[in-house]
Coordinates of C-alpha atoms and ligand atoms in Angstrom, one line a residue:
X1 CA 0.0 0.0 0.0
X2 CA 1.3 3.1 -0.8
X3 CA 1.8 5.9 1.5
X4 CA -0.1 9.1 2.0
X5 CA 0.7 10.5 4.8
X6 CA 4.2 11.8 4.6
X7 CA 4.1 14.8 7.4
X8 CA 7.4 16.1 7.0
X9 CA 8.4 18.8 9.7
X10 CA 5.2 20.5 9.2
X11 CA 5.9 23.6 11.3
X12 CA 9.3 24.2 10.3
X13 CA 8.4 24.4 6.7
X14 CA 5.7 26.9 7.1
X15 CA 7.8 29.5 9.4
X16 CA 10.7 29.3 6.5
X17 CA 8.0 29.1 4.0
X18 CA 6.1 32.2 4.9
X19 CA 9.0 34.6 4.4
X20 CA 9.6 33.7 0.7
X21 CA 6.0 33.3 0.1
X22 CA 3.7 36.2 -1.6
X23 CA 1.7 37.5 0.5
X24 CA -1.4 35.7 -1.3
X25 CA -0.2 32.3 -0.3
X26 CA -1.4 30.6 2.7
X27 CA -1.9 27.1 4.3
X28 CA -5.0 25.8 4.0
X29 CA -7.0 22.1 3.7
X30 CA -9.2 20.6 1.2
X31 CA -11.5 18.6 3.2
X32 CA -14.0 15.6 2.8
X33 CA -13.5 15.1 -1.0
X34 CA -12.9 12.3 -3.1
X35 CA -9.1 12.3 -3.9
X36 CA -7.7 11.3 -7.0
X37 CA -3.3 11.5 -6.6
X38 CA -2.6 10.9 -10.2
X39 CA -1.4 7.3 -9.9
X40 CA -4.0 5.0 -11.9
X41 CA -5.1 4.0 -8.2
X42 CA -8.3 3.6 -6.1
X43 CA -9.7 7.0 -5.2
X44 CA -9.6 8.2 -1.7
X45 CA -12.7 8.9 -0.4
X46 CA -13.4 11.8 2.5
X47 CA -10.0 13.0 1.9
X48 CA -7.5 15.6 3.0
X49 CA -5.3 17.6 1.6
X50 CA -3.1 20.0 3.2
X51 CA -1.5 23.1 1.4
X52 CA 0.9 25.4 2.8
X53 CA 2.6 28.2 0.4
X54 CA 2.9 27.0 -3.0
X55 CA 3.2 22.7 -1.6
X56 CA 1.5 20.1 -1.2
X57 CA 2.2 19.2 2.9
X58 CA 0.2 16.2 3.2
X59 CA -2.5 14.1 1.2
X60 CA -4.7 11.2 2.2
X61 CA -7.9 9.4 3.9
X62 CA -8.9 12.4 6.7
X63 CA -8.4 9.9 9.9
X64 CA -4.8 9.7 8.8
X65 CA -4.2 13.5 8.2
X66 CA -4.1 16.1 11.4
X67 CA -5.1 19.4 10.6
X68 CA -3.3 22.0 12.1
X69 CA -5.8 24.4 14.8
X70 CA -6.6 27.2 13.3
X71 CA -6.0 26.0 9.3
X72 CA -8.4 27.7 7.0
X73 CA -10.9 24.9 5.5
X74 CA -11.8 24.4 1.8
X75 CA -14.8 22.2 1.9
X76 CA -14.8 19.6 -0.7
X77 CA -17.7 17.3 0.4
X78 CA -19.1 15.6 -2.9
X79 CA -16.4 16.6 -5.4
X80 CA -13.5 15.4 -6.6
X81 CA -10.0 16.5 -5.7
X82 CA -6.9 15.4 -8.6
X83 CA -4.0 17.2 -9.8
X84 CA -4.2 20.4 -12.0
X85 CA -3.8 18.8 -15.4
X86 CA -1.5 19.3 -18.2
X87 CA -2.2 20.4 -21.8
X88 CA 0.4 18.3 -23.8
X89 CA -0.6 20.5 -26.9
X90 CA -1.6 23.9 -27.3
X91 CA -1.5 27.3 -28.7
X92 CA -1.6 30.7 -26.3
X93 CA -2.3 32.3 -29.4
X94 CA -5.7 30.7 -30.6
X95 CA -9.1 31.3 -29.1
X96 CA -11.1 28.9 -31.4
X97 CA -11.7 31.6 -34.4
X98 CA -12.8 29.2 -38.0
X99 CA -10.1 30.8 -40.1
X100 CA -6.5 31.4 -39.6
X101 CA -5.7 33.8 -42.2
X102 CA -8.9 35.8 -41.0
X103 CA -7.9 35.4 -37.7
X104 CA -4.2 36.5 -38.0
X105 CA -5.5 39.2 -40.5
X106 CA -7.4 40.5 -37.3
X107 CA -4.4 40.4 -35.2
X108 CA -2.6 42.8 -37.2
X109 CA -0.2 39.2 -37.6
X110 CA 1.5 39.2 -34.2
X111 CA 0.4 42.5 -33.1
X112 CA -2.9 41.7 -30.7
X113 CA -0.9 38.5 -29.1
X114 CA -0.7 40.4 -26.6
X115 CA -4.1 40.9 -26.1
X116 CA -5.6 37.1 -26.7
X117 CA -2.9 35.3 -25.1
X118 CA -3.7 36.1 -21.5
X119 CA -7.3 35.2 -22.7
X120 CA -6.7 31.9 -23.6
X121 CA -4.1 31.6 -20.4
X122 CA -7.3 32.2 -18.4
X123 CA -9.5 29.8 -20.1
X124 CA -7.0 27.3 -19.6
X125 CA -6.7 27.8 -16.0
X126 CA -10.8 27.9 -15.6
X127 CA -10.8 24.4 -17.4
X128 CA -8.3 23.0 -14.7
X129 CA -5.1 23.6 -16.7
X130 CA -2.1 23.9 -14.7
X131 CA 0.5 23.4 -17.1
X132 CA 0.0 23.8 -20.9
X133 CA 3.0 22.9 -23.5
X134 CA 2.8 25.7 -26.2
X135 CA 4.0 24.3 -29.6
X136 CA 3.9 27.2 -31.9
X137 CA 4.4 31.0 -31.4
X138 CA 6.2 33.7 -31.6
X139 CA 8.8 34.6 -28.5
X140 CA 5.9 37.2 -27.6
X141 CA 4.3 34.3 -25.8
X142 CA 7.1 35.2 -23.3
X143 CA 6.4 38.5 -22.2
X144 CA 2.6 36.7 -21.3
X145 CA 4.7 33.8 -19.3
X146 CA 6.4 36.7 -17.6
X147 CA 2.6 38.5 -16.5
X148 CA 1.8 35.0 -15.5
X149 CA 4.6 34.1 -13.4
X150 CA 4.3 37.6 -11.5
X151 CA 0.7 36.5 -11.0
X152 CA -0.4 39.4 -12.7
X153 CA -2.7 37.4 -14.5
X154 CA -4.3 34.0 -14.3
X155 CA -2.6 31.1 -16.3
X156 CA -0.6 27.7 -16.7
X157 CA 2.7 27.0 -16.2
X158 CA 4.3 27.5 -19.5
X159 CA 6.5 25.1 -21.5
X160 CA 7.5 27.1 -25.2
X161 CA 8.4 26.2 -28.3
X162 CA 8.4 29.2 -29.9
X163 CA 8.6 29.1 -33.5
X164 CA 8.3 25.8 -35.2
X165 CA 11.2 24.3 -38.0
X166 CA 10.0 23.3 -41.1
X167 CA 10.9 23.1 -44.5
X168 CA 8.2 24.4 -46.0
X169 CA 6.6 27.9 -45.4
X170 CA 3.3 28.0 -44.3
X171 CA 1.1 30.9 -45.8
X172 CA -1.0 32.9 -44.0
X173 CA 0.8 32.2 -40.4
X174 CA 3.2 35.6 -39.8
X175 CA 6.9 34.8 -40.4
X176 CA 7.5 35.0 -37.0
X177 CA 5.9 31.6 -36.2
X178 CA 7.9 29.9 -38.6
X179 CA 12.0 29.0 -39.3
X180 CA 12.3 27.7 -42.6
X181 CA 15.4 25.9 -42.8
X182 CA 17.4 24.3 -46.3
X183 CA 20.0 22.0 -45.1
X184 CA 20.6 19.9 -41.8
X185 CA 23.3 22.2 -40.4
X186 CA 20.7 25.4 -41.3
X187 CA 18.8 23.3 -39.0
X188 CA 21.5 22.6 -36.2
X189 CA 22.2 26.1 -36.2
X190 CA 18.3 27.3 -36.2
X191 CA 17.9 25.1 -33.2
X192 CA 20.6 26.6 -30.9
X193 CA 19.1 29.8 -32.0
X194 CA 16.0 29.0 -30.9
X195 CA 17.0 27.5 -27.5
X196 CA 19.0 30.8 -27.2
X197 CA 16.0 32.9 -27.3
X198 CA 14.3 31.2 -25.1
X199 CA 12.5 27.7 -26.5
X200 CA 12.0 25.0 -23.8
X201 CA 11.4 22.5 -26.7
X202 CA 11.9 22.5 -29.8
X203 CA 8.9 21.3 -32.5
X204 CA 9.4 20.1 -35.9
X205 CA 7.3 20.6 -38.8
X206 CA 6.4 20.1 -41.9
X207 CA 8.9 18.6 -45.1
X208 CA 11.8 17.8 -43.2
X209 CA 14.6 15.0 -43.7
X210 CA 16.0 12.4 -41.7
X211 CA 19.1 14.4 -41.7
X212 CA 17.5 17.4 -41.3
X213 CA 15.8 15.7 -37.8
X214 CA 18.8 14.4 -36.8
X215 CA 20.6 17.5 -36.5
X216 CA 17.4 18.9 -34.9
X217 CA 18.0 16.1 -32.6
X218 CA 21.4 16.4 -31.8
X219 CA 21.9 20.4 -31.2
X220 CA 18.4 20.3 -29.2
X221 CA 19.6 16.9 -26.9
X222 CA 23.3 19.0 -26.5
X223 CA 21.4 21.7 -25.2
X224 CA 19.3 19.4 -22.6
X225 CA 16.2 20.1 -25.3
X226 CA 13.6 17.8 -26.0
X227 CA 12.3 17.3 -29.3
X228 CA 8.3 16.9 -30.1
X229 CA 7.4 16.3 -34.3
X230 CA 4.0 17.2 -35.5
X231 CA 3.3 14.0 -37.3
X232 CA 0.5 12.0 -38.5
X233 CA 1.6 9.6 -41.4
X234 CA 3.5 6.4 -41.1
X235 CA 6.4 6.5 -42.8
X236 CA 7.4 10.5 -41.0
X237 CA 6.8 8.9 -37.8
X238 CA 9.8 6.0 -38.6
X239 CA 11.6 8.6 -39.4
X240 CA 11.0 10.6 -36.5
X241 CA 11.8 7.4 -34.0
X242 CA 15.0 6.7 -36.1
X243 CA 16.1 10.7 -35.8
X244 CA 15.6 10.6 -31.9
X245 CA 12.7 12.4 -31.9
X246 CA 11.7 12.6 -28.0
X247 CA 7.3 12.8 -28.6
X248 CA 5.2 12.0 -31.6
X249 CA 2.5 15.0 -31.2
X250 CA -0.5 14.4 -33.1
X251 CA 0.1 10.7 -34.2
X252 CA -3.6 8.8 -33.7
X253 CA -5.4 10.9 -35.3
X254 CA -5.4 10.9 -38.8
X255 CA -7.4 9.0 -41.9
X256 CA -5.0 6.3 -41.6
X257 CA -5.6 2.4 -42.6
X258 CA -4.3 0.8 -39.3
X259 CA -1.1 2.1 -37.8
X260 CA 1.7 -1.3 -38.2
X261 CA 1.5 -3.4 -35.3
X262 CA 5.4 -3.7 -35.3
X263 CA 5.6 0.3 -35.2
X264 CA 3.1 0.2 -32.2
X265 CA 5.1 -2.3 -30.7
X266 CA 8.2 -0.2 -30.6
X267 CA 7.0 3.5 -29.8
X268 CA 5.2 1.2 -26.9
X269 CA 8.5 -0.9 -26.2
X270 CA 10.9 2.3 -25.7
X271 CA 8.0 4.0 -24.2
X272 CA 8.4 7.2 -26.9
X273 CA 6.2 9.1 -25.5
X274 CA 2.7 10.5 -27.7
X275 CA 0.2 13.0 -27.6
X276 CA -2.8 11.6 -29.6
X277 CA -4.5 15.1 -29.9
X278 CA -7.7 12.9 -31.0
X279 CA -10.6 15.3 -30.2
X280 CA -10.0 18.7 -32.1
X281 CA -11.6 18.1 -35.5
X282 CA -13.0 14.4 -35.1
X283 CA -15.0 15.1 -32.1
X284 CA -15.4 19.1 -31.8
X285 CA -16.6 19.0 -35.1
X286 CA -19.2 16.6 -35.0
X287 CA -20.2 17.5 -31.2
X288 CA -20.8 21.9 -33.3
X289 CA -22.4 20.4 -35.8
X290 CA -25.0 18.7 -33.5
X291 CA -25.1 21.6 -31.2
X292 CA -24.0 24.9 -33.3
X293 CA -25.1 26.6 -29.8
X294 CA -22.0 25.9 -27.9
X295 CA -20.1 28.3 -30.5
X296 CA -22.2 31.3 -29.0
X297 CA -21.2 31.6 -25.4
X298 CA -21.1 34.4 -22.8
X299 CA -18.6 32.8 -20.8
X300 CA -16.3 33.5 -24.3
X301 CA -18.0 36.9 -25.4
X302 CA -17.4 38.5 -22.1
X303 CA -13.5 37.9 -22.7
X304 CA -12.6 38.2 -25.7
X305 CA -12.8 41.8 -27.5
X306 CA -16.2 42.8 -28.8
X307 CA -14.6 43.2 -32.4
X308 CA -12.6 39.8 -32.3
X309 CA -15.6 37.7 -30.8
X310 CA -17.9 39.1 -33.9
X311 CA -15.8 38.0 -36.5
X312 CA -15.3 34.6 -34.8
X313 CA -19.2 34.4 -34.8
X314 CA -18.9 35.2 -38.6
X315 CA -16.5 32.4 -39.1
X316 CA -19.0 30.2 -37.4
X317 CA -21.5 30.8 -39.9
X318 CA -20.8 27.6 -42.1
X319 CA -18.4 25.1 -40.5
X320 CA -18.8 22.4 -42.9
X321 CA -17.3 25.2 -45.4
X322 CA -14.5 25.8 -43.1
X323 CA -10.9 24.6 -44.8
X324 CA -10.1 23.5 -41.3
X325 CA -12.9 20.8 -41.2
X326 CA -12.0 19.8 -45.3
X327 CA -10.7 16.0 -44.8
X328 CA -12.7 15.3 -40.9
X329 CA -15.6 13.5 -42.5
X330 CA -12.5 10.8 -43.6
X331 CA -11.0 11.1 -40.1
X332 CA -14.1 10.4 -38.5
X333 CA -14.8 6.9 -39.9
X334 CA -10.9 5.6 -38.8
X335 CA -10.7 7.8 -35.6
X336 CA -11.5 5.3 -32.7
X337 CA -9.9 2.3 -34.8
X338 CA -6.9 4.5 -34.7
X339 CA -6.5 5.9 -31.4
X340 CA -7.3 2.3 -30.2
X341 CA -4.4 1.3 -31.4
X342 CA -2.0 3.5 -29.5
X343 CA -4.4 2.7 -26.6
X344 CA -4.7 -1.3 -27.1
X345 CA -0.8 -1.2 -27.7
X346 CA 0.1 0.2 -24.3
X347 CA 1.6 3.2 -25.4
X348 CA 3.2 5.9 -22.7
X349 CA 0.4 8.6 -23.4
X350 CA 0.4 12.1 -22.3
X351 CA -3.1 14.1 -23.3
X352 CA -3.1 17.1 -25.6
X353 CA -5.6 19.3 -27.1
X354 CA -4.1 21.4 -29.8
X355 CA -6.3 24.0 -28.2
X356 CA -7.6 26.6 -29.1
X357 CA -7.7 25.8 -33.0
X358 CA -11.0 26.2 -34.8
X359 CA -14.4 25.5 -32.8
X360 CA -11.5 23.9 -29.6
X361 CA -11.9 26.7 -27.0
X362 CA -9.6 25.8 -24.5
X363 CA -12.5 26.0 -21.7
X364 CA -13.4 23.4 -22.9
X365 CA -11.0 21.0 -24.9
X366 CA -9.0 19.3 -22.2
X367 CA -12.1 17.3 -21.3
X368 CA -13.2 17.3 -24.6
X369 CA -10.0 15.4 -25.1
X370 CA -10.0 13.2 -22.5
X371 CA -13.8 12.3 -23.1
X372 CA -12.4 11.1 -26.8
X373 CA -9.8 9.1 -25.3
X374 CA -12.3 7.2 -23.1
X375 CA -14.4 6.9 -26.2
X376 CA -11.6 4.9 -27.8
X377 CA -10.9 2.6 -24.8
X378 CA -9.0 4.2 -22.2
X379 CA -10.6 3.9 -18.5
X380 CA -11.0 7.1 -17.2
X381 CA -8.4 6.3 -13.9
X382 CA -5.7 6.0 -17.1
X383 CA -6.4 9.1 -19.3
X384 CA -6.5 10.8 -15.7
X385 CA -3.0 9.7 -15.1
X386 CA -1.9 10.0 -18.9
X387 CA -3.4 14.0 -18.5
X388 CA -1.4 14.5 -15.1
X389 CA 1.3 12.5 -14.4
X390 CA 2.8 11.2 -17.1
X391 CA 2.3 14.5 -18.7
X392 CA 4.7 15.9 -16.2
X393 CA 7.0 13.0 -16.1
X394 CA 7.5 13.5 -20.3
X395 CA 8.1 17.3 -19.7
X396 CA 11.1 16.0 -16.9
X397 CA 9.0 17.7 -14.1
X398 CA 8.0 14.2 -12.3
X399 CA 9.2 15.2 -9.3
X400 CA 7.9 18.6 -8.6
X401 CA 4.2 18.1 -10.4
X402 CA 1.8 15.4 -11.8
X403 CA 0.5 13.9 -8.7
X404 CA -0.9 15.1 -4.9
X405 CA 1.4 13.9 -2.6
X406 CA 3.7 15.9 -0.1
X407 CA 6.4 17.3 -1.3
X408 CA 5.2 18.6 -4.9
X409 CA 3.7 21.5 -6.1
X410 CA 0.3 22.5 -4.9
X411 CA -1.3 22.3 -8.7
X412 CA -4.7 21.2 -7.9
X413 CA -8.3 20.9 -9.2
X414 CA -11.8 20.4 -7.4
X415 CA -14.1 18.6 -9.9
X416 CA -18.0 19.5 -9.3
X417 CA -18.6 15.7 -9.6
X418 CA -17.2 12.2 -10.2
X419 CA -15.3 12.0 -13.1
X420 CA -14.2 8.3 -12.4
X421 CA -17.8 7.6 -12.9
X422 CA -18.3 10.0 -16.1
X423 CA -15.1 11.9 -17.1
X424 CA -17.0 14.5 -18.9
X425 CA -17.6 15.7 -15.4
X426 CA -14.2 17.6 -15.7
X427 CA -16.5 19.7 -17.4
X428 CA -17.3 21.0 -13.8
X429 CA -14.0 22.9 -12.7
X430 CA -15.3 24.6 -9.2
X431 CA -11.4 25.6 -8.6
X432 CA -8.0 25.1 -9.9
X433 CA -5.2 25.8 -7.6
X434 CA -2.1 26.5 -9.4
X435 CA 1.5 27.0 -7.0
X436 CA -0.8 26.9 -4.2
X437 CA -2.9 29.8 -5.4
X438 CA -6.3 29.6 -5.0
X439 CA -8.7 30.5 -8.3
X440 CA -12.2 29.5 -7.9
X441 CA -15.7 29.4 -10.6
X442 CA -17.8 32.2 -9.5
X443 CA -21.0 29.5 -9.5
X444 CA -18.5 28.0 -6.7
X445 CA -18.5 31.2 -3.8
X446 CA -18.0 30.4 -0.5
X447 CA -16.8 32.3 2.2
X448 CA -13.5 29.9 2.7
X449 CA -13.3 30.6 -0.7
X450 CA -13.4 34.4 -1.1
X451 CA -10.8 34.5 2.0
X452 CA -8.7 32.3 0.6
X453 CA -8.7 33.1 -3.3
X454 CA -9.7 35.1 -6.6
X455 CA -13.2 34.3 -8.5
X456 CA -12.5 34.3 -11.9
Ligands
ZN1 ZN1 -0.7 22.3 -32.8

C-alpha cells in the first residue's frame, strides 16, 4: 500500500515558507472530497489535503491527516480532488476563431498577441489547466509567461516552443511563427538559436529530412532540449523514432488504414512518448455540428474583444465550409480504430488538445480530449494519469508536479462531480489551484473561498 501521509516537519516548513511566500499564499486544507493522486489508483474517499505556500504538505484518507488548529478549511464534500492537469498540446495564441488567415488578419499578424494570449491563459486555468506545453508561437508568448509568473494574471505554467522548424513555409501564419530551414546544419544552427532565445522544446514541422531531424535532434539533446514532431503519417513517424525524436505530437489521429503493429510495438516498447491530440476536428466537429449553440457563449463573449468575438461568430457561420474541417468526415470513420491502437498497444500517453484551433476553446478541450480518449478505450483512472502525471514525467517535471502527494507543487483541481464515474464531469472545474494559489468558478463562492482566493 502506498503511502499518504508523509508529514514532514510541518511547522518548520511553514515558518521558513512564509518569508519567501507572496503574501497571497497561505496554508489551507481541502477537506472531505474524493481524492484522485494521479497514480492510476483507487480514489480516496473523504480525503485531506493540506496546502501550505505554494506545496502540497500532506495528502490522504482524513483519519490519517491532522489538521493544524486554526488551518483555514476548503470544503470539498461531494467533489473530486486530482491534480491540476497538463495540456500536452496547445496554442496561447488561438481562441477557437474558423479561419487562420482571418484570424491573423485580425491580429494585425503578431500585433494583438498580446491581447488574446492572456485570454486563452485564463481559459486554460478555468478548465483545470495547470500546465499547458505551447507548440507554436512567436517569443511574444514570453512576455505573457512573464505576467503569468508575476501573478499578474491567471494562467498555466508555460512550456514554449516558440517558433516551429519546417521546410516548407506556411502561408497565412506571420513569419515570426515559422523557421524555414534548407539544409541539416541550417537546421543545427536554427535550433541553438532557438534555444538561445528562449524555446523549452523544440517542435518540428512540416517537409523535413532524416538528416535534417537528426541534426534537430542532436543540437536540441546537446542543449538538454527535447524534441516533439507534428506527425500524423507512417512512414514520418519511422523517421522521426530513427532521428531521436523525443514525442510524436499528433500521431492517432489521422485518416490512416491501421497504424503497423510492429511500429506500435516499438514507440510502446521504448515507451516514446505520444500526444494523440484525437478530439480537435473528429469530435469538436461533430459535437458543433449537433449543437452549433455551444459556438455562442457568454462565458467567451465576455473575454474576448467585442470586435474579435464578432468575427469569430462570422467564421461560425458555415463550418462544414471551413478549410479546417475539409478532410474530418475521412478522419471520422478511422478515428477510434486508430487511437485504439496506440491505446490497445500500451503506449506511454500524455493528453493534448491542440487547443484553441478552430471551434477547440480551451474551456473546454481538455475534457473534450480526454472524453475522446475514453471513447476509444481508455478507463477514465488512465487518461487521468496520462493527462497528469505522465504528462509531467514526459516534460522532466515528475518530481515537482503530476501527482498530490507531499512534497510537490500544490497544482490542484476540485471537480464538481465524479469524473471516475463519467469523465465528462471535468467539465465542472469549481477551482483550480495553481503553485498553491487559490482561483475559484464564480457559481462556486463560498466564504473559505473568497478568503482564501480570486473568482475568476
Ligand atoms: Zn498544434
Amino acid at each position: 500500500m502506498r503511502n499518504f501521509l508523509i508529514l514532514f516537519s510541518f511547522i518548520g516548513f511553514i515558518s521558513t515558507h512564509a518569508i519567501s511566500q507572496d503574501s497571497q499564499l497561505k496554508s489551507y486544507a481541502l477537506v472531505g472530497g474524493m481524492l484522485i493522486d494521479g497514480y492510476e489508483a483507487p480514489a480516496v474517499h473523504n480525503a485531506v489535503v493540506l496546502v501550505s505556500g505554494n506545496r502540497i504538505i500532506a495528502a490522504g484518507p482524513a483519519h490519517e491527516v491532522t489538521i493544524p488548529d486554526g488551518t483555514p478549511i476548503i470544503d470539498t464534500r461531494g467533489k473530486t480532488i486530482m491534480p491540476g492537469l497538463i495540456d500536452m498540446h496547445m496554442h496561447l495564441d488561438l481562441i477557437g476563431h474558423g479561419d487562420y488567415d482571418q484570424y491573423y488578419t485580425l491580429l494585425g499578424g503578431t500585433r494583438r498577441l498580446a491581447e488574446v494570449m492572456p485570454i486563452a491563459a485564463k481559459h486554460m486555468m478555468r478548465a483545470g489547466v495547470t500546465t499547458g506545453v505551447d507548440l507554436g508561437s512567436p517569443f511574444d508568448i514570453l512576455a505573457v509567461r512573464e505576467q503569468i509568473r508575476a501573478g499578474e494574471i491567471p494562467g498555466p505554467r508555460l512550456t514554449i516552443s516558440g517558433p516551429w522548424i519546417t521546410r516548407i513555409k506556411l502561408d497565412g501564419v506571420p513569419d515570426s511563427y515559422q523557421i524555414v530551414i534548407n539544409s541539416p546544419t541550417e537546421a543545427a544552427a536554427k535550433t541553438l538559436e532557438l534555444i538561445e532565445q528562449g524555446s523549452d522544446i523544440i517542435k518540428i514541422w512540416l517537409g523535413l529530412t532524416l538528416e535534417d531531424m537528426k541534426a534537430v535532434v542532436n543540437a536540441a539533446h546537446s542543449k538538454g532540449v527535447k524534441v516533439h514532431a507534428h506527425l500524423y503519417k507512417v512512414p514520418a513517424m519511422e523517421k522521426a523514432i530513427e532521428a531521436g525524436v523525443d514525442v510524436l505530437q499528433h500521431v492517432g489521429s489521422a485518416k490512416m488504414p491501421p497504424y503497423p503493429a510492429a511500429l506500435l510495438h516499438k514507440i510502446a516498447e521504448d515507451r516514446i512518448p505520444v500526444v494523440q491530440t484525437v478530439a480537435h476536428r473528429i469530435w469538436v466537429y461533430p459535437a458543433s455540428i449537433e449543437n452549433p449553440s455551444r459556438l455562442d457563449n457568454p462565458e467567451l463573449e465576455a473575454d474576448i474583444p467585442a470586435d474579435i468575438y464578432a468575427n469569430m461568430q462570422r467564421s461560425f457561420k458555415n463550418i462544414r465550409a471551413l478549410s479546417y474541417f475539409k478532410d474530418t468526415p475521412d478522419e471520422i470513420r478511422h478515428s477510434t480504430i486508430n487511437a485504439r491502437q496506440f491505446i490497445d498497444a500500451n503506449a506511454y500517453m500524455g493528453v493534448g488538445t491542440d487547443a484553441a484551433s478552430p471551434l477547440n476553446f480551451h474551456t473546454e478541450a481538455m475534457w473534450r480530449e480526454m472524453s475522446a480518449l475514453v471513447d476509444s478505450g481508455m478507463t477514465p483512472a488512465r487518461v487521468i494519469t496520462a493527462a497528469t502525471k505522465s504528462g509531467a514525467e514526459i516534460l522532466g517535471k515528475g518530481g515537482e508536479l503530476g501527482t498530490i502527494e507531499a512534497g510537490k507543487l500544490a497544482d490542484i483541481i476540485i471537480i464538481d462531480g465524479d469524473p471516475l464515474f463519467d469523465i465528462n464531469a471535468l467539465k465542472y472545474v469549481a477551482v483550480t489551484i495553481k503553485d498553491g494559489r487559490v482561483w475559484f468558478n464564480k457559481k462556486y463562492t463560498t466564504d473559505a473561498l473568497t478568503a482564501l482566493g480570486t473568482a475568476f
